[in-house]
């Protein structure tokens, strides 16, 4: 048996997915991995873990008991929360502390499994408290940043300092001090409430607690690659301590060129019904190369009904083909929708079917498979970090449409720093709505006009860089091997 590593992710799906990818990579190096999770995720992880074990990997899925009303996943709509309070998902992550402490006590007493004590704990950067728990039991803690280094560096300064204390340019832009190059943020690149936030703000206090905990980690690992945002990797390491870049954490097939046998890109976590995903892939098979725009706002968000309407009508007017992962709108409670399709403008769904212009996915989409499909030529995204890495790895340019949290900073990275995205103009005077005319213009600019060609060229260069980074001798590959050797050198129980 290899050295035993114990892992604990945040409750959010966007965290669980890279954690599971990492578990498999560590086990493939001969380590024993225990993957601790809650009842929410056992069903979607069980099949994956069983499959990995059959393939010879030593991964153990362990349930940490928590009350069933701890958090109702699926009921959280992150972009409709008030950020002066702590958003429910972050609050639920913080409240895991006593449960994990109890779990670890029982584990070390041999009451949960016969595995030896872990040589280290790899826990989410949103679980800053886990440094204190790890110290209590004398186990080194690794903080896993599932977010990018540009966004994390900027976020750390913006949330810790608060925008009201930041210097401003003559035109009112916020300047972020202390980062390796000048970063100017517009009002749009901050959350609606952030400019007025005071030290009493719940999210500000949350971030201060996380940073304090995370700085006490033995190591930090990051799901990014040096060639993407190296200056900010170096900056983050200077501020927060030794780190290793180990991304993009995606299955090897996602890095391949051309038509990848889609069944080979197995999702990291089994959440969808395979029939809906399969129909979507078949529809894509019939479309022209790089002609389809893929639209998704991530695993936790949806947009309000008024925005669904503007997006739908703008898409229709653009004439561009699309696959849209359509969720119940964020204000669904105020409407009597029985299906997310009810939030579309009257007749639009049947018009799109008749013209064969659009395909709607109502459940969980096989996102990486869709992005790797040769018919997909653009990605309208909320700019979650996984989405950014997936678009980079598959070479698909973006329309950046951030909704909350660190997404505006990721958007700034892809639009202004690395130039692989156009920005959807959210209009503050119209309650942050992107109008149908703007949707039409921006979609045509990415999918039809010269601008899109430039962005596509740049993202293809990054795709090559990502593949090199994870290949033998590449930056992430070397950094990962170093990390594994450091784990193996830790004393075993
Ligand atoms: N995802 C997916 N199908 C969906 C929605 C999301 O496979 O229908 C995956 C997506 O590929 C990504 C993750 O869920 O790996 C979402 O993470 P991201 O960081 O982009 O956003 P978050 O959901 O955390 O805001």
Coordinates of C-alpha atoms and ligand atoms in Angstrom, one line a residue:
X1 CA 0.0 0.0 0.0
X2 CA 1.3 3.5 -0.9
X3 CA 1.3 6.4 1.5
X4 CA -2.2 7.4 2.5
X5 CA -3.5 10.8 1.5
X6 CA -6.9 12.0 2.7
X7 CA -8.9 14.5 0.6
X8 CA -11.8 16.8 1.5
X9 CA -13.5 19.2 -1.0
X10 CA -15.9 22.1 -0.7
X11 CA -19.5 21.0 -1.2
X12 CA -19.7 22.8 -4.6
X13 CA -19.6 20.7 -7.8
X14 CA -17.0 23.0 -9.4
X15 CA -14.7 21.8 -6.6
X16 CA -15.6 18.2 -6.4
X17 CA -14.8 17.6 -10.1
X18 CA -11.1 18.7 -9.9
X19 CA -10.7 16.9 -6.6
X20 CA -11.8 13.7 -8.2
X21 CA -9.4 14.2 -11.1
X22 CA -6.6 14.8 -8.6
X23 CA -7.6 11.7 -6.6
X24 CA -7.2 9.6 -9.7
X25 CA -3.9 11.2 -10.6
X26 CA -2.4 10.6 -7.2
X27 CA -3.7 7.0 -7.1
X28 CA -2.1 6.5 -10.5
X29 CA 1.2 7.4 -8.9
X30 CA 0.8 4.5 -6.4
X31 CA -0.7 6.5 -3.5
X32 CA -3.6 5.4 -1.4
X33 CA -6.4 8.0 -1.5
X34 CA -9.3 8.3 0.9
X35 CA -11.9 10.7 -0.6
X36 CA -14.0 12.1 2.2
X37 CA -17.4 13.5 1.2
X38 CA -21.0 14.0 2.4
X39 CA -24.3 12.2 1.5
X40 CA -24.9 14.8 -1.2
X41 CA -22.1 13.4 -3.4
X42 CA -21.9 9.7 -2.6
X43 CA -24.3 8.6 -5.4
X44 CA -22.5 10.6 -8.1
X45 CA -19.0 9.5 -7.0
X46 CA -19.7 5.8 -6.2
X47 CA -19.6 4.6 -9.8
X48 CA -16.5 6.6 -10.6
X49 CA -14.6 5.3 -7.6
X50 CA -15.7 1.7 -8.2
X51 CA -14.5 2.0 -11.8
X52 CA -11.2 3.5 -10.7
X53 CA -10.7 0.6 -8.2
X54 CA -11.5 -1.9 -10.9
X55 CA -8.7 -0.3 -13.0
X56 CA -6.3 -0.9 -10.1
X57 CA -6.3 2.5 -8.4
X58 CA -6.5 2.5 -4.6
X59 CA -9.2 5.0 -3.9
X60 CA -11.6 4.8 -0.9
X61 CA -14.9 6.8 -0.8
X62 CA -15.7 7.6 2.9
X63 CA -18.8 9.4 4.1
X64 CA -18.5 12.1 6.7
X65 CA -21.7 12.3 8.6
X66 CA -23.5 15.7 8.7
X67 CA -27.1 16.6 9.4
X68 CA -29.4 16.2 6.4
X69 CA -30.5 19.8 6.6
X70 CA -26.9 21.1 6.5
X71 CA -27.3 22.3 3.0
X72 CA -29.8 21.5 0.2
X73 CA -27.6 21.3 -2.8
X74 CA -29.4 22.4 -6.0
X75 CA -31.4 24.9 -4.0
X76 CA -28.4 27.3 -3.9
X77 CA -28.4 29.9 -6.6
X78 CA -25.2 31.7 -6.0
X79 CA -25.8 34.7 -8.2
X80 CA -29.0 35.6 -6.4
X81 CA -27.4 35.7 -2.9
X82 CA -26.7 38.8 -1.0
X83 CA -22.9 39.1 -0.5
X84 CA -23.1 41.3 2.7
X85 CA -24.2 38.0 4.3
X86 CA -22.2 34.9 3.7
X87 CA -23.5 32.9 0.7
X88 CA -25.1 29.6 1.7
X89 CA -22.5 27.4 0.1
X90 CA -19.6 29.1 1.8
X91 CA -21.4 29.1 5.1
X92 CA -22.1 25.4 4.8
X93 CA -18.4 24.8 4.0
X94 CA -17.4 26.6 7.2
X95 CA -19.9 24.7 9.2
X96 CA -18.2 21.4 8.2
X97 CA -15.4 22.0 10.7
X98 CA -16.9 20.2 13.8
X99 CA -18.1 17.3 11.6
X100 CA -14.7 16.8 10.0
X101 CA -13.0 17.0 13.3
X102 CA -15.3 14.3 14.7
X103 CA -14.8 12.2 11.5
X104 CA -11.0 12.4 11.9
X105 CA -11.1 11.5 15.6
X106 CA -13.2 8.4 14.7
X107 CA -11.0 7.6 11.7
X108 CA -7.8 7.7 13.7
X109 CA -9.5 5.5 16.4
X110 CA -10.0 2.9 13.6
X111 CA -13.8 3.2 13.8
X112 CA -14.4 4.1 10.1
X113 CA -11.8 2.2 8.1
X114 CA -8.8 0.0 8.5
X115 CA -6.6 2.5 6.5
X116 CA -3.6 3.9 8.4
X117 CA -3.4 7.5 9.5
X118 CA -3.0 9.8 6.5
X119 CA 0.5 11.3 5.8
X120 CA -1.3 14.5 4.8
X121 CA -4.7 16.1 4.3
X122 CA -5.5 17.7 0.9
X123 CA -8.4 20.1 1.6
X124 CA -10.1 22.8 -0.3
X125 CA -8.9 26.4 -0.1
X126 CA -12.5 27.3 0.9
X127 CA -11.9 25.2 4.1
X128 CA -9.3 27.4 5.7
X129 CA -10.3 26.0 9.1
X130 CA -8.8 22.7 8.1
X131 CA -5.3 23.9 8.8
X132 CA -6.2 24.2 12.5
X133 CA -7.8 20.7 12.5
X134 CA -4.8 19.2 10.7
X135 CA -2.4 20.9 13.3
X136 CA -4.5 19.5 16.2
X137 CA -3.9 16.0 14.9
X138 CA -0.3 16.7 13.8
X139 CA -1.0 16.0 10.1
X140 CA 0.4 18.3 7.4
X141 CA -2.3 20.1 5.4
X142 CA -2.2 20.9 1.7
X143 CA -4.5 23.7 0.5
X144 CA -5.9 22.9 -2.9
X145 CA -6.7 26.1 -4.9
X146 CA -9.4 25.1 -7.4
X147 CA -9.4 28.7 -8.6
X148 CA -6.9 30.5 -10.8
X149 CA -3.9 32.6 -9.6
X150 CA -4.8 35.8 -11.4
X151 CA -8.3 35.8 -9.8
X152 CA -7.1 34.6 -6.4
X153 CA -4.3 37.3 -6.3
X154 CA -6.7 40.0 -7.2
X155 CA -9.6 38.7 -5.1
X156 CA -7.3 38.5 -2.1
X157 CA -6.5 42.2 -2.3
X158 CA -9.9 43.4 -3.3
X159 CA -11.8 41.4 -0.6
X160 CA -9.2 42.0 2.1
X161 CA -8.6 45.7 1.4
X162 CA -12.2 46.4 0.2
X163 CA -12.7 48.6 -2.9
X164 CA -13.6 51.7 -0.8
X165 CA -10.0 51.7 0.3
X166 CA -8.5 51.1 -3.1
X167 CA -6.9 53.9 -5.2
X168 CA -8.9 55.0 -8.2
X169 CA -8.0 56.3 -11.7
X170 CA -9.3 59.6 -13.0
X171 CA -12.1 57.7 -14.8
X172 CA -13.1 55.9 -11.6
X173 CA -11.5 52.5 -12.2
X174 CA -10.2 50.6 -9.2
X175 CA -6.4 50.0 -9.1
X176 CA -5.3 46.8 -7.5
X177 CA -2.0 47.5 -5.6
X178 CA 0.8 45.0 -5.0
X179 CA 0.2 42.7 -8.0
X180 CA 3.0 42.1 -10.6
X181 CA 1.4 44.3 -13.2
X182 CA -1.2 47.0 -13.3
X183 CA -4.7 45.7 -12.9
X184 CA -7.6 48.2 -13.3
X185 CA -11.1 47.0 -12.5
X186 CA -14.2 48.7 -13.8
X187 CA -17.4 48.9 -11.7
X188 CA -18.6 46.0 -13.8
X189 CA -15.7 43.8 -12.8
X190 CA -16.9 43.9 -9.2
X191 CA -20.0 42.5 -7.6
X192 CA -22.9 44.9 -7.3
X193 CA -22.4 45.2 -3.5
X194 CA -18.6 45.2 -3.4
X195 CA -17.8 49.0 -3.9
X196 CA -19.8 49.9 -0.7
X197 CA -18.7 46.9 1.4
X198 CA -17.5 47.7 4.9
X199 CA -15.4 45.5 7.3
X200 CA -18.8 44.2 8.7
X201 CA -19.4 42.5 5.3
X202 CA -19.8 38.7 5.9
X203 CA -17.9 37.7 2.7
X204 CA -15.0 40.0 3.6
X205 CA -14.7 38.4 7.0
X206 CA -15.0 34.9 5.4
X207 CA -12.0 35.6 3.1
X208 CA -9.9 37.0 5.9
X209 CA -10.5 33.8 7.8
X210 CA -9.6 31.6 4.8
X211 CA -6.4 33.5 4.1
X212 CA -5.3 33.2 7.7
X213 CA -5.9 29.4 7.7
X214 CA -4.5 28.8 4.2
X215 CA -1.2 30.6 5.0
X216 CA -0.6 27.9 7.6
X217 CA -0.7 25.1 5.1
X218 CA 2.3 22.9 4.5
X219 CA 1.9 23.2 0.7
X220 CA -0.5 24.9 -1.8
X221 CA -1.4 23.1 -5.0
X222 CA -3.2 24.9 -7.8
X223 CA -5.3 23.8 -10.7
X224 CA -3.5 26.0 -13.3
X225 CA -0.4 25.9 -15.5
X226 CA 2.5 28.2 -15.4
X227 CA 2.3 29.3 -19.1
X228 CA -1.2 30.6 -18.5
X229 CA -0.6 33.0 -15.6
X230 CA 3.0 32.6 -14.5
X231 CA 3.5 36.1 -13.1
X232 CA 0.5 35.6 -10.8
X233 CA 1.6 32.1 -9.8
X234 CA 4.9 33.6 -8.6
X235 CA 3.1 36.5 -6.9
X236 CA 0.7 34.2 -5.0
X237 CA 3.6 32.0 -3.9
X238 CA 5.5 35.0 -2.5
X239 CA 2.4 36.1 -0.5
X240 CA 1.0 32.7 0.6
X241 CA 3.9 30.2 0.7
X242 CA 5.2 27.2 -1.4
X243 CA 3.0 26.2 -4.2
X244 CA 2.9 23.6 -7.0
X245 CA 1.0 24.2 -10.3
X246 CA -0.6 20.9 -11.3
X247 CA -3.2 21.7 -13.9
X248 CA -5.3 21.6 -16.0
X249 CA -6.7 18.6 -14.1
X250 CA -8.7 17.1 -17.0
X251 CA -8.7 13.6 -18.4
X252 CA -5.9 13.1 -21.0
X253 CA -8.4 12.8 -23.9
X254 CA -9.5 16.4 -23.4
X255 CA -6.1 17.6 -24.6
X256 CA -6.2 15.7 -27.9
X257 CA -6.7 17.4 -31.3
X258 CA -9.5 16.7 -33.7
X259 CA -12.4 14.4 -33.2
X260 CA -12.0 12.5 -30.0
X261 CA -14.1 9.4 -29.6
X262 CA -16.6 11.1 -27.2
X263 CA -17.2 8.0 -25.0
X264 CA -13.6 8.2 -24.1
X265 CA -14.0 11.6 -22.3
X266 CA -15.7 10.2 -19.2
X267 CA -17.0 12.8 -16.9
X268 CA -15.1 13.2 -13.6
X269 CA -18.4 13.0 -11.7
X270 CA -21.5 11.1 -13.0
X271 CA -24.3 13.7 -12.7
X272 CA -26.1 13.6 -16.0
X273 CA -28.5 11.2 -17.7
X274 CA -26.5 9.7 -20.5
X275 CA -29.4 9.9 -22.9
X276 CA -29.7 13.7 -22.9
X277 CA -25.9 14.1 -23.3
X278 CA -25.8 11.5 -26.0
X279 CA -28.6 13.3 -28.0
X280 CA -26.7 16.5 -27.7
X281 CA -23.5 14.9 -29.0
X282 CA -25.5 13.4 -31.9
X283 CA -26.9 16.8 -32.8
X284 CA -23.4 18.2 -32.7
X285 CA -22.2 15.5 -35.1
X286 CA -24.6 16.9 -37.7
X287 CA -23.3 20.5 -37.5
X288 CA -20.5 22.2 -39.4
X289 CA -17.0 22.5 -37.9
X290 CA -16.7 25.3 -35.3
X291 CA -20.2 26.5 -36.0
X292 CA -21.9 26.0 -32.7
X293 CA -21.9 28.2 -29.6
X294 CA -22.0 26.3 -26.3
X295 CA -23.8 28.2 -23.5
X296 CA -23.5 27.4 -19.8
X297 CA -23.5 29.4 -16.6
X298 CA -21.8 26.6 -14.5
X299 CA -23.0 24.1 -11.9
X300 CA -24.6 26.5 -9.4
X301 CA -26.0 29.5 -11.3
X302 CA -28.8 30.6 -13.4
X303 CA -29.9 33.9 -14.8
X304 CA -33.2 35.8 -14.3
X305 CA -36.2 35.3 -16.6
X306 CA -35.8 38.8 -18.2
X307 CA -32.2 37.8 -19.1
X308 CA -33.2 34.4 -20.5
X309 CA -35.5 36.3 -22.8
X310 CA -32.9 38.8 -24.0
X311 CA -30.3 36.0 -24.5
X312 CA -32.8 33.8 -26.4
X313 CA -34.0 36.6 -28.8
X314 CA -30.4 37.8 -29.3
X315 CA -29.3 34.3 -30.2
X316 CA -32.2 33.8 -32.6
X317 CA -31.4 37.1 -34.3
X318 CA -27.7 36.2 -34.7
X319 CA -28.6 33.1 -36.7
X320 CA -25.8 31.2 -35.0
X321 CA -26.3 27.6 -33.9
X322 CA -26.1 26.9 -30.2
X323 CA -26.3 24.3 -27.4
X324 CA -27.7 25.9 -24.3
X325 CA -27.7 24.3 -20.9
X326 CA -30.9 25.9 -19.7
X327 CA -31.6 25.9 -15.9
X328 CA -34.7 27.2 -14.1
X329 CA -34.2 30.9 -13.9
X330 CA -32.9 32.5 -10.7
X331 CA -36.3 34.1 -10.1
X332 CA -38.2 30.9 -10.8
X333 CA -39.9 31.0 -7.4
X334 CA -41.9 34.1 -8.6
X335 CA -43.1 32.3 -11.7
X336 CA -45.1 29.1 -12.2
X337 CA -42.7 27.3 -14.5
X338 CA -42.9 23.6 -14.7
X339 CA -39.9 23.3 -16.9
X340 CA -36.9 25.6 -17.6
X341 CA -38.3 25.8 -21.2
X342 CA -41.2 27.8 -19.9
X343 CA -38.8 30.7 -19.2
X344 CA -38.1 31.1 -22.9
X345 CA -40.0 33.7 -25.0
X346 CA -43.3 32.2 -26.4
X347 CA -42.7 30.0 -29.5
X348 CA -38.9 30.3 -29.4
X349 CA -38.3 26.7 -28.5
X350 CA -40.3 25.4 -31.5
X351 CA -38.9 28.0 -33.8
X352 CA -35.3 26.9 -32.9
X353 CA -36.3 23.2 -33.4
X354 CA -37.9 24.0 -36.8
X355 CA -34.8 25.9 -38.0
X356 CA -32.5 23.4 -36.4
X357 CA -30.7 26.4 -34.8
X358 CA -30.6 25.4 -31.2
X359 CA -30.4 22.4 -28.8
X360 CA -31.4 22.8 -25.2
X361 CA -29.9 20.6 -22.5
X362 CA -32.1 20.7 -19.3
X363 CA -30.1 18.5 -17.1
X364 CA -26.3 18.1 -16.6
X365 CA -24.4 18.5 -19.9
X366 CA -21.3 16.5 -20.8
X367 CA -19.4 19.8 -20.9
X368 CA -15.8 18.7 -21.7
X369 CA -17.1 16.3 -24.4
X370 CA -19.1 19.2 -26.0
X371 CA -16.2 21.6 -25.9
X372 CA -13.9 19.0 -27.4
X373 CA -16.3 18.3 -30.2
X374 CA -15.1 19.7 -33.5
X375 CA -18.5 21.4 -34.2
X376 CA -18.1 23.6 -31.1
X377 CA -16.6 27.0 -32.0
X378 CA -17.4 29.2 -29.0
X379 CA -18.3 29.1 -25.4
X380 CA -20.6 31.6 -23.7
X381 CA -19.5 31.1 -20.1
X382 CA -19.9 32.6 -16.6
X383 CA -16.1 32.1 -16.3
X384 CA -15.9 29.7 -13.5
X385 CA -12.3 28.5 -13.2
X386 CA -13.0 25.0 -14.5
X387 CA -14.8 26.5 -17.5
X388 CA -11.8 28.7 -18.3
X389 CA -9.4 25.7 -18.1
X390 CA -11.7 23.6 -20.2
X391 CA -12.0 26.2 -22.9
X392 CA -8.2 26.6 -22.9
X393 CA -7.5 22.9 -23.0
X394 CA -10.0 22.3 -25.9
X395 CA -9.1 25.5 -27.8
X396 CA -12.5 27.1 -27.7
X397 CA -12.7 31.0 -27.4
X398 CA -15.2 32.5 -24.9
X399 CA -17.9 35.1 -24.5
X400 CA -17.2 36.1 -20.9
X401 CA -20.4 36.6 -18.9
X402 CA -19.5 36.6 -15.2
X403 CA -22.2 36.5 -12.6
X404 CA -20.6 36.5 -9.1
X405 CA -17.6 35.7 -6.8
X406 CA -14.3 35.5 -8.5
X407 CA -15.8 35.1 -12.0
X408 CA -15.4 38.8 -12.9
X409 CA -11.7 38.5 -12.2
X410 CA -11.5 35.3 -14.4
X411 CA -13.3 37.3 -17.0
X412 CA -10.7 40.1 -16.7
X413 CA -8.0 37.5 -17.2
X414 CA -9.5 36.0 -20.4
X415 CA -10.6 39.3 -21.9
X416 CA -7.7 41.7 -21.1
X417 CA -4.7 39.6 -20.1
X418 CA -4.6 36.6 -22.4
X419 CA -7.1 37.7 -25.1
X420 CA -9.2 34.6 -25.6
X421 CA -12.6 36.1 -24.9
X422 CA -15.0 38.9 -25.7
X423 CA -17.0 40.4 -22.9
X424 CA -20.8 40.4 -22.7
X425 CA -21.7 44.0 -21.9
X426 CA -23.8 43.9 -18.8
X427 CA -25.5 47.3 -18.4
X428 CA -25.6 48.6 -14.9
X429 CA -28.3 51.1 -15.7
X430 CA -30.4 48.2 -16.8
X431 CA -29.9 46.1 -13.7
X432 CA -26.9 44.3 -15.1
X433 CA -28.9 43.0 -18.1
X434 CA -27.2 42.2 -21.4
X435 CA -29.7 43.4 -24.1
X436 CA -30.8 41.2 -27.1
X437 CA -29.0 43.6 -29.4
X438 CA -25.7 43.3 -27.5
X439 CA -26.2 39.5 -27.5
X440 CA -26.7 39.4 -31.2
X441 CA -23.6 41.7 -31.8
X442 CA -21.3 39.8 -29.4
X443 CA -22.3 36.3 -30.7
X444 CA -21.7 37.3 -34.3
X445 CA -18.4 38.9 -33.4
X446 CA -17.2 35.7 -31.8
X447 CA -18.7 33.1 -34.2
X448 CA -18.7 34.9 -37.6
X449 CA -16.5 38.0 -37.7
X450 CA -12.7 38.6 -37.7
X451 CA -12.5 39.2 -34.0
X452 CA -13.5 35.6 -33.3
X453 CA -10.7 34.3 -35.7
X454 CA -8.1 36.3 -33.7
X455 CA -9.3 34.9 -30.4
X456 CA -9.5 31.3 -31.8
X457 CA -5.9 31.6 -32.9
X458 CA -4.7 32.7 -29.5
X459 CA -6.7 30.0 -27.6
X460 CA -5.3 27.3 -29.9
X461 CA -1.8 28.4 -29.0
X462 CA -2.8 28.1 -25.3
X463 CA -4.3 24.7 -26.0
X464 CA -0.9 23.6 -27.2
X465 CA 0.8 25.1 -24.2
X466 CA -1.6 23.3 -21.8
X467 CA -0.9 20.0 -23.5
X468 CA 2.8 20.6 -23.2
X469 CA 2.5 21.6 -19.5
X470 CA 0.8 18.3 -18.6
X471 CA 3.0 16.2 -20.9
X472 CA 6.2 14.5 -19.9
X473 CA 8.8 17.1 -18.7
X474 CA 6.2 19.9 -18.9
X475 CA 5.8 22.5 -16.1
X476 CA 2.7 21.0 -14.5
X477 CA 3.9 17.5 -14.9
X478 CA 7.3 18.2 -13.2
X479 CA 5.6 20.2 -10.5
X480 CA 3.1 17.3 -9.9
X481 CA 6.0 14.7 -9.7
X482 CA 7.8 16.9 -7.2
X483 CA 4.6 17.2 -5.1
X484 CA 4.2 13.4 -5.1
X485 CA 7.8 12.9 -4.1
X486 CA 7.3 15.4 -1.2
X487 CA 4.3 13.4 -0.1
X488 CA 6.2 10.1 -0.3
X489 CA 8.9 11.6 1.9
X490 CA 6.5 12.4 4.7
X491 CA 6.7 10.1 7.7
X492 CA 4.1 7.3 7.7
X493 CA 2.2 6.1 10.7
Ligands
LIG1 N1 -20.4 21.1 -15.7 C1 -20.8 20.1 -16.5 N2 -22.1 20.1 -17.0 C2 -23.0 21.1 -16.7 C3 -22.5 22.1 -15.9 C4 -21.3 22.1 -15.4 O1 -20.0 19.1 -16.8 O2 -24.1 21.0 -17.2 C5 -19.0 21.1 -15.1 C6 -18.1 21.9 -16.0 O3 -17.5 21.1 -17.0 C7 -17.1 22.3 -14.9 C8 -17.9 22.4 -13.6 O4 -19.1 21.7 -13.8 O5 -16.1 21.3 -14.7 C9 -18.3 23.8 -13.2 O6 -17.2 24.4 -12.7 P1 -16.9 26.0 -13.0 O7 -15.6 26.3 -12.2 O8 -16.8 26.3 -14.4 O9 -18.1 26.8 -12.4 P2 -18.9 26.7 -11.0 O10 -20.0 25.7 -11.2 O11 -18.0 26.2 -9.9 O12 -19.4 28.1 -10.8

